[in-house]
mmCIF file of C-alpha atoms in Angstrom:
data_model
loop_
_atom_site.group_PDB
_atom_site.id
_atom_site.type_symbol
_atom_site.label_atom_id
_atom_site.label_comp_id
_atom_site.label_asym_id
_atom_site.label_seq_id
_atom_site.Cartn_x
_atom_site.Cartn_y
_atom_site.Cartn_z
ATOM 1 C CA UNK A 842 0.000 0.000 0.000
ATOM 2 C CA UNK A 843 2.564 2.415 0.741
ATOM 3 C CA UNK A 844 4.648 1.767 -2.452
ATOM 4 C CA UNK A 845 0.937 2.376 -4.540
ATOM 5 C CA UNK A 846 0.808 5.765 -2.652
ATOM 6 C CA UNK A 847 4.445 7.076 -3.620
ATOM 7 C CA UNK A 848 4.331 5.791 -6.916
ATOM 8 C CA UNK A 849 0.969 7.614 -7.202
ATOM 9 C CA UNK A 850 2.591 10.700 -5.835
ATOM 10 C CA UNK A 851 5.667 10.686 -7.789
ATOM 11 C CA UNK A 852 3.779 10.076 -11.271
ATOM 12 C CA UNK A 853 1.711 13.163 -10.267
ATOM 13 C CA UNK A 854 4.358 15.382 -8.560
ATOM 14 C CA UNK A 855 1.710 17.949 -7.311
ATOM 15 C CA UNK A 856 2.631 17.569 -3.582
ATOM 16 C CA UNK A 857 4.382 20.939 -3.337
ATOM 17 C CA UNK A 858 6.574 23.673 -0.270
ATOM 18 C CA UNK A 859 7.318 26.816 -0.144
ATOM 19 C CA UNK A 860 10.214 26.698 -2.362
ATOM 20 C CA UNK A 861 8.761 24.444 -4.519
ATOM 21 C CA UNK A 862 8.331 20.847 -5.553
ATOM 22 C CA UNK A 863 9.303 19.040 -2.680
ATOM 23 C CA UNK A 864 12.405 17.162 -3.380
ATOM 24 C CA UNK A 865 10.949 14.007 -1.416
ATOM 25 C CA UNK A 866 8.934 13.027 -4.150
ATOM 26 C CA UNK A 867 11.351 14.046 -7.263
ATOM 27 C CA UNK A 868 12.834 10.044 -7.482
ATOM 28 C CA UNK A 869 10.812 6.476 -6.789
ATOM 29 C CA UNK A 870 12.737 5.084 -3.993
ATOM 30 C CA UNK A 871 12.344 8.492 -2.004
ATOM 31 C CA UNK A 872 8.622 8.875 -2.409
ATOM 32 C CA UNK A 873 7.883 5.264 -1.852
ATOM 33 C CA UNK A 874 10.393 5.578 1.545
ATOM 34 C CA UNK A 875 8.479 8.888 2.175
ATOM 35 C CA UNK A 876 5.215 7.301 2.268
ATOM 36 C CA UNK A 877 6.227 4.435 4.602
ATOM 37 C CA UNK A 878 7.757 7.014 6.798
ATOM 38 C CA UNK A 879 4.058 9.083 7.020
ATOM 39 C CA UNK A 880 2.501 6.065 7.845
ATOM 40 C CA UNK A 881 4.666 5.703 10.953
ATOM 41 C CA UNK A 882 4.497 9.019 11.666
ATOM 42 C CA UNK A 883 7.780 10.326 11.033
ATOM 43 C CA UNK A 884 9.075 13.479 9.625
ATOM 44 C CA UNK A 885 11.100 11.894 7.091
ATOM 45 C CA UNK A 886 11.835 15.180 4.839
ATOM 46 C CA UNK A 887 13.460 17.142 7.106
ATOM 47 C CA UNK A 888 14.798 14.718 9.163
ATOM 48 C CA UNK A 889 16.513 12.572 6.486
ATOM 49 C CA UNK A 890 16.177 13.700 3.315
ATOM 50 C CA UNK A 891 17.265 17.256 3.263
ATOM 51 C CA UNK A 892 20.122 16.269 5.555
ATOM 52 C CA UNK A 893 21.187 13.303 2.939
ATOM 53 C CA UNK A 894 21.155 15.815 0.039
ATOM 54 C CA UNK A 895 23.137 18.801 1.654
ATOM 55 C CA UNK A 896 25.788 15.773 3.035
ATOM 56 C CA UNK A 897 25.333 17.036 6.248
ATOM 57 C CA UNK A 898 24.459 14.231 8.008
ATOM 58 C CA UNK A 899 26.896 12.619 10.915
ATOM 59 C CA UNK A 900 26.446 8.927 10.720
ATOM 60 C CA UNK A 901 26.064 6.984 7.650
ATOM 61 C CA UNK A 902 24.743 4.450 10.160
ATOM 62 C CA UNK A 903 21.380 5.972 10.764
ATOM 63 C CA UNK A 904 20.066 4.384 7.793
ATOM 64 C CA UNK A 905 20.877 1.155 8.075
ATOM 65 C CA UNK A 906 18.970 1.611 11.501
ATOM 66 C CA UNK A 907 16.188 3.062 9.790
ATOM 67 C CA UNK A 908 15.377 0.693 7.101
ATOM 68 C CA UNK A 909 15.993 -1.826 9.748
ATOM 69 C CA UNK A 910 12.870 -0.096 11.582
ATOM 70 C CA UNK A 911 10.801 0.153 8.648
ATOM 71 C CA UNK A 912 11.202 -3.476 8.128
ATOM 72 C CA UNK A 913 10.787 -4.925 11.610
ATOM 73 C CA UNK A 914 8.309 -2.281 13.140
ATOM 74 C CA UNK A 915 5.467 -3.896 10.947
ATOM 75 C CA UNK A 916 6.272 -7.383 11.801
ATOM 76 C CA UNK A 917 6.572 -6.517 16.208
ATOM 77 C CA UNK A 918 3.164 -4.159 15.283
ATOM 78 C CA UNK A 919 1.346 -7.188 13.481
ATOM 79 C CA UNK A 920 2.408 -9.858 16.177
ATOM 80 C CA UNK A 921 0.857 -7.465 19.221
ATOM 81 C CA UNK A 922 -2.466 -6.945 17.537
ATOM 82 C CA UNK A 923 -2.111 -10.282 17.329
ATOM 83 C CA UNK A 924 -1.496 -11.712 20.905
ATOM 84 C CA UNK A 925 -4.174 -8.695 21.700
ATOM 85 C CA UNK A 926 -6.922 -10.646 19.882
ATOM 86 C CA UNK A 927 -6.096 -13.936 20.675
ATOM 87 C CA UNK A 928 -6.006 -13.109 24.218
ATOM 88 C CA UNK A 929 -10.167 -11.308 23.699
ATOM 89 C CA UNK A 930 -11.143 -14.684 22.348
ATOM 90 C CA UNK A 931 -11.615 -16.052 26.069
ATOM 91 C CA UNK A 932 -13.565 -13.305 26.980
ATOM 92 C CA UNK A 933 -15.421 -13.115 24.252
ATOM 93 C CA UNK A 934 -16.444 -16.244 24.444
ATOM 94 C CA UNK A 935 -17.598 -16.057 27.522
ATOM 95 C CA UNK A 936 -19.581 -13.281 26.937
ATOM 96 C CA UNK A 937 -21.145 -15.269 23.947
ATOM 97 C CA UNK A 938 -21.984 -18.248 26.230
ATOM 98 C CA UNK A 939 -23.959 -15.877 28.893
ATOM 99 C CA UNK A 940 -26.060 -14.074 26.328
ATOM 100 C CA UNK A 941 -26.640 -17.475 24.495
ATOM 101 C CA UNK A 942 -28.472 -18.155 27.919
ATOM 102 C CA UNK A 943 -29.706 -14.952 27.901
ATOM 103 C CA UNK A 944 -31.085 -15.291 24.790
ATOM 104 C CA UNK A 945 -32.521 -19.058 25.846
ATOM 105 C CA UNK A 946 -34.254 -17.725 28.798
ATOM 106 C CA UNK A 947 -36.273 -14.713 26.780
ATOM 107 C CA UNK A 948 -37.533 -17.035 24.407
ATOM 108 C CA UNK A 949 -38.896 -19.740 27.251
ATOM 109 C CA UNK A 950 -40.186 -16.903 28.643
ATOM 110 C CA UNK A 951 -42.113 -15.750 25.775
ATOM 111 C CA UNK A 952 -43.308 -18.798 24.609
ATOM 112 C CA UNK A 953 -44.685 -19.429 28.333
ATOM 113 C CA UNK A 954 -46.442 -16.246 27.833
ATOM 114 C CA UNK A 955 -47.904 -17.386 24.889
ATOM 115 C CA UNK A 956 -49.600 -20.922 26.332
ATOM 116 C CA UNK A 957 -52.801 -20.831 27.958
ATOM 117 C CA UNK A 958 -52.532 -20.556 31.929
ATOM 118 C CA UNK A 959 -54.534 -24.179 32.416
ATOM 119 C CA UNK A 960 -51.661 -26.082 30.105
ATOM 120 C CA UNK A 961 -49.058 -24.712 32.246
ATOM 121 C CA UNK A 962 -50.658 -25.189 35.704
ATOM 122 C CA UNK A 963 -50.674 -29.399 34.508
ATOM 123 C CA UNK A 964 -47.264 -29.304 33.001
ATOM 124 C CA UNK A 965 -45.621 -26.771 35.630
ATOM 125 C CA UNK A 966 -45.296 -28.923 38.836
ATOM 126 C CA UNK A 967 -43.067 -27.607 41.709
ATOM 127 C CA UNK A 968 -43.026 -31.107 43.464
ATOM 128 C CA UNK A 969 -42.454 -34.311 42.122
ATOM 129 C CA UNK A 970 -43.205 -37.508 44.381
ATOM 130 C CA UNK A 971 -41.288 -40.633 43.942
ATOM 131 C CA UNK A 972 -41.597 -44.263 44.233
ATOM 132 C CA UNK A 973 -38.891 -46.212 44.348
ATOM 133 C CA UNK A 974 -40.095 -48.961 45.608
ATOM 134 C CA UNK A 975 -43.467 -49.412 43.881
ATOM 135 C CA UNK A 976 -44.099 -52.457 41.583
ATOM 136 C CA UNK A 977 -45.639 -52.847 38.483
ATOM 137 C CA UNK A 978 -43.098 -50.227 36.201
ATOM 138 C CA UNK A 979 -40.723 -50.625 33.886
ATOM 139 C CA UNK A 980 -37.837 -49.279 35.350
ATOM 140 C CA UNK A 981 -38.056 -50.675 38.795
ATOM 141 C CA UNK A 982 -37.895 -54.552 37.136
ATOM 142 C CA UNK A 983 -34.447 -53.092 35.210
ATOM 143 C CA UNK A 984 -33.173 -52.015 38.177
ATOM 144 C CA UNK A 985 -34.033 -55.352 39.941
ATOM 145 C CA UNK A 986 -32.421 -57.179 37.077
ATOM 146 C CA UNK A 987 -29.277 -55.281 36.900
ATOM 147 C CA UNK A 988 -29.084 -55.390 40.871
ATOM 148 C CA UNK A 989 -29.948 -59.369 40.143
ATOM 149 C CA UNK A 990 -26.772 -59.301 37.817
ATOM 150 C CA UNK A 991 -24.081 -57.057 39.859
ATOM 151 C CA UNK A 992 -24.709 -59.870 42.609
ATOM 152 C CA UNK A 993 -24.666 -63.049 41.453
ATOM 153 C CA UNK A 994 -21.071 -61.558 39.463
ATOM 154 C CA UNK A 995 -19.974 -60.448 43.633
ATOM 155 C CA UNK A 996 -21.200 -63.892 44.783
ATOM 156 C CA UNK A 997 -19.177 -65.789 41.833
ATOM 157 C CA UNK A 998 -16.230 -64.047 42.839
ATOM 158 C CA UNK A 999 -16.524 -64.778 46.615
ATOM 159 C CA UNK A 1000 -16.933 -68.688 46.100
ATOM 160 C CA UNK A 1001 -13.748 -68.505 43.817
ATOM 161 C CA UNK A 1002 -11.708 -66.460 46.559
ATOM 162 C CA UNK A 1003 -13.580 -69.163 49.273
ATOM 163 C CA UNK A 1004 -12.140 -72.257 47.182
ATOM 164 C CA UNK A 1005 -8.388 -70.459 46.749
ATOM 165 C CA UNK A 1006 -8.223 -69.798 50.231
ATOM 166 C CA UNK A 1007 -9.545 -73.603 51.356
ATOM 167 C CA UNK A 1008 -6.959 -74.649 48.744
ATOM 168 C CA UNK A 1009 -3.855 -72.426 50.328
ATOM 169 C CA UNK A 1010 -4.512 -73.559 53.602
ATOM 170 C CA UNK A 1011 -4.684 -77.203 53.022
ATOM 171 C CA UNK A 1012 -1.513 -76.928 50.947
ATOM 172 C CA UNK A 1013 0.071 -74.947 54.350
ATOM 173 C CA UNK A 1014 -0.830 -78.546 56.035
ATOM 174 C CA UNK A 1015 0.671 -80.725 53.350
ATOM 175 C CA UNK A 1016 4.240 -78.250 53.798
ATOM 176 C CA UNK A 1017 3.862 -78.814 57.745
ATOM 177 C CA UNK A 1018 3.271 -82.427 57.702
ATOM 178 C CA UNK A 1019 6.271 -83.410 54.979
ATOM 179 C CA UNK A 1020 8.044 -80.812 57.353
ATOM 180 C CA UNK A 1021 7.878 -83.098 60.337
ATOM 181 C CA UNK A 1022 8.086 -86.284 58.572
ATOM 182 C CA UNK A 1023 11.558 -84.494 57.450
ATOM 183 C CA UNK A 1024 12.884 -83.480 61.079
ATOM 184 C CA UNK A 1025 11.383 -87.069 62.417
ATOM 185 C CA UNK A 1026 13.470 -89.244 59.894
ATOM 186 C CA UNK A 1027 16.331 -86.850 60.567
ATOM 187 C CA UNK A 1028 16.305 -87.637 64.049
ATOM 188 C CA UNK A 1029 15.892 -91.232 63.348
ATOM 189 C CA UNK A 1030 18.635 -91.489 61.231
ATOM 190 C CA UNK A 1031 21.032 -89.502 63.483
ATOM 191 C CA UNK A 1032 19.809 -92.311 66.220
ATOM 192 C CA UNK A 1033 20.810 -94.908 64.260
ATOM 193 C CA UNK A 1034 24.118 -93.583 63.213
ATOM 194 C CA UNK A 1035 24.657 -93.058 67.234
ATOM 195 C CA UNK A 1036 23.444 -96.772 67.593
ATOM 196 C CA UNK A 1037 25.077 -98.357 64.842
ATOM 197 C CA UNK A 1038 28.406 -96.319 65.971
ATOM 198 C CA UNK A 1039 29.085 -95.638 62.131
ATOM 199 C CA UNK A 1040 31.913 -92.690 61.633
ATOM 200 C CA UNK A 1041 31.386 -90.400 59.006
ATOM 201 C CA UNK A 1042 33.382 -88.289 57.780
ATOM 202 C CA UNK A 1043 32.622 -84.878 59.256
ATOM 203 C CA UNK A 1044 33.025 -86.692 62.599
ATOM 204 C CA UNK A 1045 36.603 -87.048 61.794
ATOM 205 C CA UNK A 1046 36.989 -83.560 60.740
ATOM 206 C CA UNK A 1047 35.984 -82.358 63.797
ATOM 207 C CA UNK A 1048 37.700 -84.882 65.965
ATOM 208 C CA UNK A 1049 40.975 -84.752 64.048
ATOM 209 C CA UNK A 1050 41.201 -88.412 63.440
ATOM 210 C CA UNK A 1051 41.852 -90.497 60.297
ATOM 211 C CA UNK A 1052 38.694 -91.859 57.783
ATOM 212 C CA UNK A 1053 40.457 -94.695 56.454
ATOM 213 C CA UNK A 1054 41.386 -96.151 60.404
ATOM 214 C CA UNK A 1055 37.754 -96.014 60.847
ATOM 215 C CA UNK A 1056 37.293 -97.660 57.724
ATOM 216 C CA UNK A 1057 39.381 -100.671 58.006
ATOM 217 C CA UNK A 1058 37.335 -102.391 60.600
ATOM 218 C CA UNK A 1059 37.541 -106.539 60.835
ATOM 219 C CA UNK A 1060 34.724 -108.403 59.828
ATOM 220 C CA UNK A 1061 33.415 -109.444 63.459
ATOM 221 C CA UNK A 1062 32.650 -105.563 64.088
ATOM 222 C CA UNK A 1063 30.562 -105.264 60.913
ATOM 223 C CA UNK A 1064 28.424 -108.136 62.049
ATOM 224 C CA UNK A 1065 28.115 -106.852 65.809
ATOM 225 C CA UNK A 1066 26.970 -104.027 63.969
ATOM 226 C CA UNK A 1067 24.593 -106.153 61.836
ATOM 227 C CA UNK A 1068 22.950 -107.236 65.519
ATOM 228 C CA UNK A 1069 23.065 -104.419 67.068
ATOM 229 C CA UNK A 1070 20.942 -102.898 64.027
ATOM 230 C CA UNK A 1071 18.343 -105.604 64.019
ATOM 231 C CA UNK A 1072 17.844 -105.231 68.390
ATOM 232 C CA UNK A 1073 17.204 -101.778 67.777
ATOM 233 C CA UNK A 1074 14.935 -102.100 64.724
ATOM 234 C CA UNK A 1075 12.779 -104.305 66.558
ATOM 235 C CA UNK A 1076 12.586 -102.240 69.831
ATOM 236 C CA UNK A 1077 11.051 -99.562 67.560
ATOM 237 C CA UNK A 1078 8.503 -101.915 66.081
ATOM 238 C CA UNK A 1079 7.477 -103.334 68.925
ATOM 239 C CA UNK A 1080 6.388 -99.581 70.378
#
């Protein structure tokens, strides 16, 4: 839009001063850059210009700041506007919603206006009574059904946890049983060791003495041993 306006102005060349034609608008580039710099508000003639053509001006810099403003100054402008709206769309909205209701209400209102006053005394009740527990309807033999349903599913899963619990504990008294029978035959056989007066080998380890001495036994010993064995075998049969 702004370069439409210089060229406009700079094909026409009727924008005059005092002295004359205004030398703003004598080339393209300055009338198109003097357009863009009215619609920021600047005074770009006397400012710039007439300072760049009498080579008075003290930093070359100050353009390359200024075209630097002209470009980004739209940009930071657009992107506030921006952020302005998008942060009225909440509010707006919420404003919409209330007069929506607004809106709702005014028309029930009218319409109840417009109903005779007998067809709104039947349908216009401002206490309802309830039943809950009366037969015959619809809804209550759902309800029943449902409840029906939800139970037997709670009494399914009680006889299941019933049965794994039965099942635990009897397996606890299988463990405890084979755990005696364990420590009994245990015993027993550390009785019989003591009875039969058989060395074995961690014996010797702890007493310091020799396996193979123990070992090396006559033949007479082994069948004292044989006797001795069968005594005590039947002394535990016989209680």
């Amino acid at each position: 839009m702004p370069s439409i306006i210089g060229l406009h102005i700079w094909s026409l060349k009727k924008t005059t001063t005092a002295t004359g034609y205004s030398t703003a608008y004598s080339r393209i580039f300055p009338s198109v850059l003097k357009s863009l710099m009215m619609m920021l508000e600047l005074d770009y003639t006397t400012t710039f210009h007439n300072l760049f053509l009498e080579n008075t001006i003290t930093y070359t810099a100050v353009y390359i700041i200024l075209i630097l403003y002209v470009i980004l100054m739209p940009f930071l402008l657009m992107n506030l506007l921006i952020g302005l709206a998008v942060g009225d769309i909440e509010s707006i909205q919420k404003n919409a919603g209330l007069k929506r209701l607004t809106m709702q209400v005014t028309s029930h209102t009218s319409i109840e206006r417009m109903l005779p006053k007998r067809l709104l005394r039947r349908f216009n009740k401002e206490t309802y009574r309830v039943f809950p527990n009366e037969k015959g309807k619809c809804s209550s033999s759902i309800m029943k059904q449902s409840q029906l349903s939800n139970y037997d599913k709670f009494q399914n899963i009680e006889i299941s946890a019933d049965k794994i619990d039965w099942e635990m504990r009897k397996q606890n008294q299988r463990l405890k049983s084979i755990q005696s029978m364990m420590e009994s035959q245990q015993e027993m056989i550390r009785m019989i060791t003591q009875k039969m007066e058989i060395c074995t080998e961690d014996d010797f380890v702890d007493e310091g003495e020799n396996f193979t001495e123990c070992m090396g036994t006559d033949l007479s010993n082994g069948e004292n041993q044989v006797k001795r064995w069968k005594s005590f075998v039947e002394k535990k049969v016989k209680k």
